C-alpha cells in the first residue's frame, strides 16, 4: 500500500469521515472550560477503550512543546531520523489543506486508504463505548488518539509528537515515558488559557517533562528559563541548552526551512536526535557536540526538510503566462508577537532577493539581446513591486500586539504595505475537508475583520504623522465593491471571503501591467492553508 498516492477511495467515503470529524469541533471559545469533555483524565479512558495503553508505553517517542518553532523542530527531527534509516511517524498541527498532513509516515502524509481504515476503527469503537460520563473526545483529542493508533499499527521506530496547545493538559501528554523532550522558543501566545506571564506559560509547557527523562531547550527569556529549570529539577530531569546550528557545519548548503531562526530549531533537533539515538542504543550515528562536521545523515535531514506554510513562496499560477510572477504569495503562519518580527524580517529579505534576481536576469537578457542585434521589451525592468498584506488572526489573540510589531519590523527594513486585506478564515465555519465551502458572503460576520481594519488604519495614519482619529472617516463601500460586506478604506479593505480577496488581487494585476504584487500572508496558519488551497488546486 503506497503512501501519499492519489489512488484514494471514493470521494464520498472521505467526505463522510470529514463530516464525522467536523462534528467533534466545538463551537465554544477554546478558553471556555465549562464542558466536562475538557477533563484531561478522560484521555486515559479513551486510551483504554482503544486498547492503546501498552502500545503507547512501548513507543520510542520524542515530545516537543513550545510557542514558536515546534512544527519546524519536529520536521527537522523527523527528517534526520528518517535519513538515518528509521521508520518514522510525525504528528503535527494544524493541517493546512488536508487533515492527513497531521499524520506523516516516513515523511509523507498518510494515504487516504490507510487514514480511512484507522479513522473508522477508532471512531466506531469510541462511538460504541463512550457515554454521558465519558463523552466522545473533542476534535484535537480524537486526532491525537488517531495518531497513536496509526503509529502503533504501522509499528514506527520513532514517533515525533508536536504538542497542540500548552503541554501539561495537551492530548499528546498522555505519554508517560518519552525518550527525550524538547521545548522550543517561548513567548506570549494562548494567554487566555496558559497564563499572562512568561513564567506561567513556561510552567504549562514544562508539563511535558517526565521524571528522569532528559530534555533540551533553546535560549529563553530569564523568566521562562528559571521556571523550566525549576520544573526540571523537581522531576530529576537533565535539562540542557541546545545551541543553534553553526552554518559552517552545513558546508555551504542551506537548511531546508527558510529563515535565520531555523538555525535555532535545527540545533534543538540535532540534540533531540542525538539523545534519542543514544538512549535507544543506536550509538553508531551520533552527534551532540558540534565541533567539526555533521554526519551525512544529519546533513541530508536538515537540508531536505520541508514544511508547508512556514516561509513559503508560491507564485500564482492562475495569472496569464505573460504576467507569470507578477502575483507572488509569501506565506508564513506567524501568530505571536515574537514570530511577527521573524516573519517580517524573512519577508523583507525575501523580496529583496527577488528584486535582485529579477534585476540581474533583466540585465543579462538585455545584454544578450543587444549583442544579437534584437530589441526586446523587458517587462521586468519596467515593473514596480508593490507589497500587500493579507491578514487574519484568531479573535482570542490581541491584534494590538501583532499588527504594530509586523508594521514596525517591516518599516525598519524599508518595506511599507500599500494595502492591507483582511478576510475571515474558511476554517471559521467549523468544517473539515478540502471540499468545505464557506456560506454566502452576505451571511459572514466580518466584525472582527473590521476591528483589524480600524487598528491598521490608525497605525498607518500614525506612521504617516496624520490624525489616526480620522482613519474611520475614509472607510466606505467603494463603487466597484458590489459584493456585500466589502469595506474599503484608504489603506485597507475587508473582504467577506478569501476568494473575493484573491480575485481582487488577480484583477488588479490584469488591469495594471506595470505592477508586481508581493503578498505577505500571515497571522494564522489556518489562513495560510486556505490561501494554499485556493492557489494550488
Short mmCIF file of N, CA, C and O in Angstrom, two decimals, residues 46-147:
data_model
loop_
_atom_site.label_atom_id
_atom_site.label_comp_id
_atom_site.label_asym_id
_atom_site.label_seq_id
_atom_site.Cartn_x
_atom_site.Cartn_y
_atom_site.Cartn_z
N UNK A 46 -10.18 7.00 27.08
CA UNK A 46 -10.19 6.77 25.64
C UNK A 46 -9.10 5.78 25.23
O UNK A 46 -9.32 4.91 24.36
N UNK A 47 -7.93 5.91 25.83
CA UNK A 47 -6.82 5.01 25.50
C UNK A 47 -7.16 3.57 25.87
O UNK A 47 -6.83 2.63 25.14
N UNK A 48 -7.86 3.39 27.00
CA UNK A 48 -8.30 2.04 27.38
C UNK A 48 -9.31 1.49 26.38
O UNK A 48 -9.25 0.33 25.99
N UNK A 49 -10.26 2.35 25.98
CA UNK A 49 -11.27 1.92 25.01
C UNK A 49 -10.61 1.46 23.71
O UNK A 49 -11.01 0.47 23.11
N UNK A 50 -9.56 2.18 23.31
CA UNK A 50 -8.87 1.87 22.05
C UNK A 50 -7.76 0.83 22.24
O UNK A 50 -7.07 0.49 21.28
N UNK A 51 -7.59 0.36 23.47
CA UNK A 51 -6.59 -0.66 23.79
C UNK A 51 -5.18 -0.25 23.33
O UNK A 51 -4.46 -1.02 22.70
N UNK A 52 -4.84 0.99 23.67
CA UNK A 52 -3.54 1.53 23.25
C UNK A 52 -2.55 1.69 24.40
O UNK A 52 -1.44 2.18 24.21
N UNK A 53 -2.95 1.28 25.61
CA UNK A 53 -2.10 1.53 26.78
C UNK A 53 -0.70 0.95 26.61
O UNK A 53 0.31 1.69 26.75
N UNK A 54 -0.60 -0.33 26.33
CA UNK A 54 0.72 -0.97 26.23
C UNK A 54 1.48 -0.49 25.01
O UNK A 54 2.70 -0.32 25.05
N UNK A 55 0.76 -0.26 23.93
CA UNK A 55 1.43 0.15 22.69
C UNK A 55 2.06 1.53 22.82
O UNK A 55 3.14 1.78 22.30
N UNK A 56 1.39 2.43 23.54
CA UNK A 56 1.97 3.76 23.75
C UNK A 56 3.21 3.66 24.64
O UNK A 56 4.21 4.33 24.42
N UNK A 57 3.14 2.80 25.64
CA UNK A 57 4.29 2.61 26.54
C UNK A 57 5.51 2.08 25.79
O UNK A 57 6.64 2.39 26.14
N UNK A 58 5.26 1.29 24.76
CA UNK A 58 6.37 0.68 24.01
C UNK A 58 6.94 1.60 22.93
O UNK A 58 7.99 1.32 22.37
N UNK A 59 6.26 2.69 22.63
CA UNK A 59 6.72 3.59 21.57
C UNK A 59 7.96 4.37 21.99
O UNK A 59 8.08 4.81 23.14
N UNK A 60 8.87 4.56 21.04
CA UNK A 60 10.05 5.40 21.27
C UNK A 60 9.73 6.83 20.83
O UNK A 60 9.88 7.19 19.67
N UNK A 61 9.27 7.64 21.79
CA UNK A 61 8.66 8.93 21.48
C UNK A 61 9.59 10.11 21.75
O UNK A 61 10.31 10.14 22.75
N UNK A 62 9.55 11.08 20.85
CA UNK A 62 10.17 12.40 21.06
C UNK A 62 9.03 13.39 21.17
O UNK A 62 8.18 13.48 20.27
N UNK A 63 8.98 14.13 22.28
CA UNK A 63 7.84 15.01 22.58
C UNK A 63 8.33 16.46 22.59
O UNK A 63 9.30 16.78 23.28
N UNK A 64 7.66 17.33 21.82
CA UNK A 64 8.13 18.72 21.67
C UNK A 64 7.01 19.71 21.95
O UNK A 64 5.94 19.65 21.35
N UNK A 65 7.29 20.64 22.88
CA UNK A 65 6.37 21.74 23.19
C UNK A 65 7.06 23.06 22.90
O UNK A 65 8.25 23.09 22.58
N UNK A 66 6.33 24.16 23.05
CA UNK A 66 6.92 25.47 22.83
C UNK A 66 5.91 26.43 22.22
O UNK A 66 4.80 26.04 21.86
N UNK A 67 6.30 27.68 22.10
CA UNK A 67 5.43 28.69 21.49
C UNK A 67 5.72 28.81 20.00
O UNK A 67 4.82 28.80 19.17
N UNK A 68 6.98 28.95 19.67
CA UNK A 68 7.39 29.13 18.27
C UNK A 68 8.35 28.02 17.88
O UNK A 68 9.19 27.60 18.67
N UNK A 69 8.23 27.54 16.66
CA UNK A 69 9.21 26.60 16.13
C UNK A 69 8.96 25.14 16.43
O UNK A 69 9.79 24.29 16.09
N UNK A 70 7.80 24.80 17.04
CA UNK A 70 7.52 23.38 17.33
C UNK A 70 7.46 22.56 16.05
O UNK A 70 8.10 21.51 15.94
N UNK A 71 6.67 23.05 15.11
CA UNK A 71 6.50 22.30 13.87
C UNK A 71 7.80 22.16 13.10
O UNK A 71 8.12 21.09 12.57
N UNK A 72 8.59 23.24 13.06
CA UNK A 72 9.86 23.21 12.35
C UNK A 72 10.84 22.25 13.02
O UNK A 72 11.51 21.46 12.35
N UNK A 73 10.91 22.30 14.35
CA UNK A 73 11.81 21.42 15.09
C UNK A 73 11.43 19.96 14.87
O UNK A 73 12.29 19.10 14.63
N UNK A 74 10.13 19.66 14.93
CA UNK A 74 9.67 18.28 14.72
C UNK A 74 9.96 17.83 13.29
O UNK A 74 10.33 16.68 13.06
N UNK A 75 9.81 18.75 12.34
CA UNK A 75 10.08 18.41 10.94
C UNK A 75 11.55 18.10 10.72
O UNK A 75 11.90 17.12 10.05
N UNK A 76 12.44 18.92 11.27
CA UNK A 76 13.88 18.65 11.19
C UNK A 76 14.20 17.30 11.85
O UNK A 76 14.97 16.50 11.32
N UNK A 77 13.62 17.07 13.02
CA UNK A 77 13.89 15.84 13.78
C UNK A 77 13.48 14.61 12.98
O UNK A 77 14.24 13.64 12.86
N UNK A 78 12.28 14.65 12.42
CA UNK A 78 11.79 13.52 11.63
C UNK A 78 12.68 13.28 10.41
O UNK A 78 13.03 12.14 10.09
N UNK A 79 13.07 14.36 9.76
CA UNK A 79 13.88 14.25 8.54
C UNK A 79 15.25 13.64 8.84
O UNK A 79 15.75 12.80 8.10
N UNK A 80 15.84 14.04 9.96
CA UNK A 80 17.14 13.49 10.35
C UNK A 80 17.04 12.00 10.60
O UNK A 80 17.81 11.19 10.07
N UNK A 81 16.08 11.60 11.43
CA UNK A 81 15.98 10.18 11.81
C UNK A 81 15.54 9.32 10.63
O UNK A 81 15.95 8.17 10.50
N UNK A 82 14.73 9.87 9.74
CA UNK A 82 14.36 9.13 8.53
C UNK A 82 15.58 8.89 7.66
O UNK A 82 15.76 7.81 7.11
N UNK A 83 16.45 9.91 7.56
CA UNK A 83 17.67 9.76 6.77
C UNK A 83 18.69 8.87 7.46
O UNK A 83 19.65 8.41 6.82
N UNK A 84 18.49 8.63 8.76
CA UNK A 84 19.33 7.66 9.47
C UNK A 84 18.83 6.23 9.26
O UNK A 84 19.42 5.28 9.76
N UNK A 85 17.72 6.10 8.54
CA UNK A 85 17.21 4.77 8.19
C UNK A 85 16.06 4.27 9.04
O UNK A 85 15.68 3.10 8.93
N UNK A 86 15.47 5.14 9.87
CA UNK A 86 14.39 4.71 10.75
C UNK A 86 13.02 4.93 10.12
O UNK A 86 12.82 5.84 9.32
N UNK A 87 12.09 4.09 10.53
CA UNK A 87 10.69 4.18 10.10
C UNK A 87 10.02 5.20 11.02
O UNK A 87 9.82 4.94 12.21
N UNK A 88 9.69 6.36 10.49
CA UNK A 88 9.26 7.48 11.33
C UNK A 88 7.76 7.75 11.26
O UNK A 88 7.11 7.54 10.23
N UNK A 89 7.25 8.25 12.38
CA UNK A 89 5.88 8.77 12.44
C UNK A 89 5.93 10.18 12.99
O UNK A 89 6.63 10.42 13.99
N UNK A 90 5.24 11.10 12.36
CA UNK A 90 5.25 12.51 12.79
C UNK A 90 3.82 13.00 12.93
O UNK A 90 3.02 12.90 11.98
N UNK A 91 3.48 13.55 14.10
CA UNK A 91 2.16 14.13 14.35
C UNK A 91 2.32 15.61 14.61
O UNK A 91 3.02 16.01 15.55
N UNK A 92 1.74 16.45 13.75
CA UNK A 92 1.84 17.90 13.90
C UNK A 92 0.46 18.53 13.74
O UNK A 92 -0.50 17.88 13.35
N UNK A 93 0.38 19.82 14.03
CA UNK A 93 -0.86 20.56 13.83
C UNK A 93 -0.54 22.04 13.65
O UNK A 93 0.52 22.50 14.06
N UNK A 94 -1.48 22.79 13.04
CA UNK A 94 -2.67 22.29 12.38
C UNK A 94 -2.34 21.81 10.97
O UNK A 94 -1.20 21.98 10.53
N UNK A 95 -3.30 21.25 10.28
CA UNK A 95 -3.09 20.95 8.87
C UNK A 95 -3.44 22.20 8.07
O UNK A 95 -4.18 23.08 8.54
N UNK A 96 -2.91 22.29 6.86
CA UNK A 96 -3.15 23.47 6.05
C UNK A 96 -4.21 23.23 4.97
O UNK A 96 -5.04 24.09 4.70
N UNK A 97 -4.14 22.07 4.33
CA UNK A 97 -5.08 21.78 3.25
C UNK A 97 -5.90 20.52 3.55
O UNK A 97 -7.12 20.53 3.45
N UNK A 98 -5.23 19.46 3.94
CA UNK A 98 -5.89 18.18 4.18
C UNK A 98 -5.49 17.66 5.55
O UNK A 98 -4.32 17.73 5.93
N UNK A 99 -6.46 17.14 6.30
CA UNK A 99 -6.20 16.69 7.67
C UNK A 99 -5.13 15.60 7.72
O UNK A 99 -4.45 15.41 8.73
N UNK A 100 -4.94 14.87 6.61
CA UNK A 100 -3.93 13.80 6.59
C UNK A 100 -2.50 14.34 6.73
O UNK A 100 -1.58 13.57 7.03
N UNK A 101 -2.32 15.65 6.53
CA UNK A 101 -0.99 16.25 6.72
C UNK A 101 -0.50 16.08 8.16
O UNK A 101 0.71 16.11 8.42
N UNK A 102 -1.42 15.93 9.09
CA UNK A 102 -1.05 15.82 10.50
C UNK A 102 -0.37 14.49 10.82
O UNK A 102 0.27 14.38 11.87
N UNK A 103 -0.56 13.50 9.96
CA UNK A 103 -0.03 12.16 10.21
C UNK A 103 0.93 11.80 9.09
O UNK A 103 0.49 11.47 7.98
N UNK A 104 2.22 11.85 9.37
CA UNK A 104 3.20 11.56 8.33
C UNK A 104 3.95 10.28 8.67
O UNK A 104 4.42 10.09 9.79
N UNK A 105 4.03 9.42 7.69
CA UNK A 105 4.79 8.16 7.82
C UNK A 105 5.96 8.24 6.86
O UNK A 105 5.76 8.42 5.64
N UNK A 106 7.16 8.16 7.41
CA UNK A 106 8.38 8.26 6.60
C UNK A 106 8.38 9.52 5.74
O UNK A 106 8.76 9.51 4.56
N UNK A 107 7.92 10.61 6.32
CA UNK A 107 8.00 11.92 5.67
C UNK A 107 6.88 12.23 4.70
O UNK A 107 6.89 13.27 4.05
N UNK A 108 5.90 11.32 4.57
CA UNK A 108 4.82 11.51 3.60
C UNK A 108 3.47 11.45 4.33
O UNK A 108 3.27 10.63 5.23
N UNK A 109 2.53 12.33 3.94
CA UNK A 109 1.19 12.29 4.52
C UNK A 109 0.61 10.89 4.37
O UNK A 109 0.76 10.25 3.31
N UNK A 110 -0.08 10.42 5.39
CA UNK A 110 -0.69 9.10 5.32
C UNK A 110 -1.66 9.05 4.14
O UNK A 110 -2.38 10.03 3.87
N UNK A 111 -1.68 7.96 3.40
CA UNK A 111 -2.56 7.85 2.24
C UNK A 111 -4.01 7.75 2.71
O UNK A 111 -4.30 7.37 3.85
N UNK A 112 -4.92 8.11 1.83
CA UNK A 112 -6.34 8.16 2.18
C UNK A 112 -6.87 6.80 2.61
O UNK A 112 -7.69 6.70 3.54
N UNK A 113 -6.42 5.74 1.96
CA UNK A 113 -6.92 4.40 2.28
C UNK A 113 -6.59 4.01 3.71
O UNK A 113 -7.44 3.54 4.48
N UNK A 114 -5.33 4.20 4.09
CA UNK A 114 -4.93 3.87 5.47
C UNK A 114 -5.63 4.80 6.45
O UNK A 114 -6.07 4.36 7.52
N UNK A 115 -5.70 6.08 6.11
CA UNK A 115 -6.34 7.04 7.01
C UNK A 115 -7.77 6.60 7.33
O UNK A 115 -8.18 6.58 8.49
N UNK A 116 -8.53 6.24 6.29
CA UNK A 116 -9.92 5.86 6.50
C UNK A 116 -10.04 4.58 7.32
O UNK A 116 -10.93 4.46 8.18
N UNK A 117 -9.14 3.64 7.08
CA UNK A 117 -9.17 2.38 7.85
C UNK A 117 -9.00 2.66 9.34
O UNK A 117 -9.79 2.19 10.17
N UNK A 118 -7.96 3.43 9.68
CA UNK A 118 -7.70 3.72 11.09
C UNK A 118 -8.73 4.69 11.66
O UNK A 118 -9.12 4.58 12.85
N UNK A 119 -9.19 5.64 10.88
CA UNK A 119 -10.18 6.61 11.35
C UNK A 119 -11.45 5.90 11.80
O UNK A 119 -11.94 6.12 12.92
N UNK A 120 -12.00 5.06 10.93
CA UNK A 120 -13.27 4.42 11.26
C UNK A 120 -13.12 3.38 12.37
O UNK A 120 -14.06 3.15 13.15
N UNK A 121 -11.95 2.75 12.47
CA UNK A 121 -11.73 1.81 13.57
C UNK A 121 -11.85 2.55 14.90
O UNK A 121 -12.55 2.10 15.82
N UNK A 122 -11.15 3.71 14.99
CA UNK A 122 -11.20 4.50 16.23
C UNK A 122 -12.58 5.09 16.45
O UNK A 122 -13.13 5.06 17.56
N UNK A 123 -13.16 5.62 15.39
CA UNK A 123 -14.46 6.27 15.50
C UNK A 123 -15.53 5.29 15.98
O UNK A 123 -16.27 5.58 16.93
N UNK A 124 -15.64 4.15 15.33
CA UNK A 124 -16.69 3.19 15.68
C UNK A 124 -16.52 2.64 17.09
O UNK A 124 -17.50 2.46 17.83
N UNK A 125 -15.28 2.39 17.47
CA UNK A 125 -15.03 1.84 18.81
C UNK A 125 -15.39 2.86 19.89
O UNK A 125 -15.99 2.51 20.92
N UNK A 126 -15.03 4.12 19.65
CA UNK A 126 -15.36 5.17 20.62
C UNK A 126 -16.86 5.43 20.66
O UNK A 126 -17.44 5.63 21.73
N UNK A 127 -17.51 5.42 19.50
CA UNK A 127 -18.95 5.65 19.44
C UNK A 127 -19.72 4.57 20.22
O UNK A 127 -20.71 4.85 20.90
N UNK A 128 -19.22 3.36 20.12
CA UNK A 128 -19.88 2.23 20.80
C UNK A 128 -19.72 2.29 22.31
O UNK A 128 -20.63 1.89 23.05
N UNK A 129 -18.58 2.80 22.78
CA UNK A 129 -18.24 2.63 24.20
C UNK A 129 -18.21 3.91 25.02
O UNK A 129 -17.97 3.86 26.22
N UNK A 130 -18.41 5.07 24.36
CA UNK A 130 -18.49 6.30 25.15
C UNK A 130 -19.91 6.46 25.69
O UNK A 130 -20.84 5.76 25.28
N UNK A 131 -20.07 7.41 26.62
CA UNK A 131 -21.35 7.58 27.32
C UNK A 131 -21.49 9.02 27.78
O UNK A 131 -20.66 9.87 27.45
N UNK A 132 -22.52 9.30 28.54
CA UNK A 132 -22.69 10.65 29.10
C UNK A 132 -21.53 10.99 30.03
O UNK A 132 -21.08 12.13 30.08
N UNK A 133 -21.06 9.99 30.76
CA UNK A 133 -19.96 10.23 31.69
C UNK A 133 -18.62 10.32 30.97
O UNK A 133 -17.73 11.08 31.37
N UNK A 134 -18.46 9.53 29.95
CA UNK A 134 -17.24 9.56 29.12
C UNK A 134 -17.68 9.87 27.69
O UNK A 134 -17.89 8.96 26.89
N UNK A 135 -17.88 11.16 27.37
CA UNK A 135 -18.39 11.53 26.05
C UNK A 135 -17.34 11.35 24.95
O UNK A 135 -16.17 11.10 25.24
N UNK A 136 -17.77 11.47 23.70
CA UNK A 136 -16.82 11.41 22.60
C UNK A 136 -15.74 12.47 22.79
O UNK A 136 -16.01 13.57 23.27
N UNK A 137 -14.50 12.15 22.43
CA UNK A 137 -13.43 13.14 22.58
C UNK A 137 -13.67 14.33 21.65
O UNK A 137 -14.33 14.20 20.62
N UNK A 138 -13.14 15.47 22.04
CA UNK A 138 -13.21 16.64 21.19
C UNK A 138 -12.24 16.48 20.01
O UNK A 138 -11.43 15.54 19.98
N UNK A 139 -12.34 17.38 19.08
CA UNK A 139 -11.64 17.30 17.79
C UNK A 139 -10.15 16.98 17.91
O UNK A 139 -9.68 15.96 17.38
N UNK A 140 -9.38 17.82 18.61
CA UNK A 140 -7.94 17.59 18.67
C UNK A 140 -7.60 16.31 19.42
O UNK A 140 -6.67 15.59 19.07
N UNK A 141 -8.37 16.03 20.46
CA UNK A 141 -8.10 14.81 21.22
C UNK A 141 -8.32 13.57 20.36
O UNK A 141 -7.54 12.62 20.42
N UNK A 142 -9.35 13.60 19.54
CA UNK A 142 -9.57 12.46 18.65
C UNK A 142 -8.40 12.31 17.68
O UNK A 142 -7.92 11.19 17.43
N UNK A 143 -7.92 13.41 17.14
CA UNK A 143 -6.80 13.36 16.20
C UNK A 143 -5.53 12.82 16.86
O UNK A 143 -4.78 12.04 16.26
N UNK A 144 -5.28 13.22 18.11
CA UNK A 144 -4.11 12.73 18.84
C UNK A 144 -4.24 11.22 19.08
O UNK A 144 -3.27 10.46 18.91
N UNK A 145 -5.43 10.78 19.47
CA UNK A 145 -5.66 9.35 19.69
C UNK A 145 -5.47 8.58 18.38
O UNK A 145 -4.90 7.49 18.35
N UNK A 146 -5.96 9.16 17.29
CA UNK A 146 -5.80 8.54 15.97
C UNK A 146 -4.32 8.42 15.61
O UNK A 146 -3.89 7.41 15.04
N UNK A 147 -3.54 9.44 15.96
CA UNK A 147 -2.10 9.39 15.69
C UNK A 147 -1.46 8.22 16.43
O UNK A 147 -0.65 7.47 15.85
#
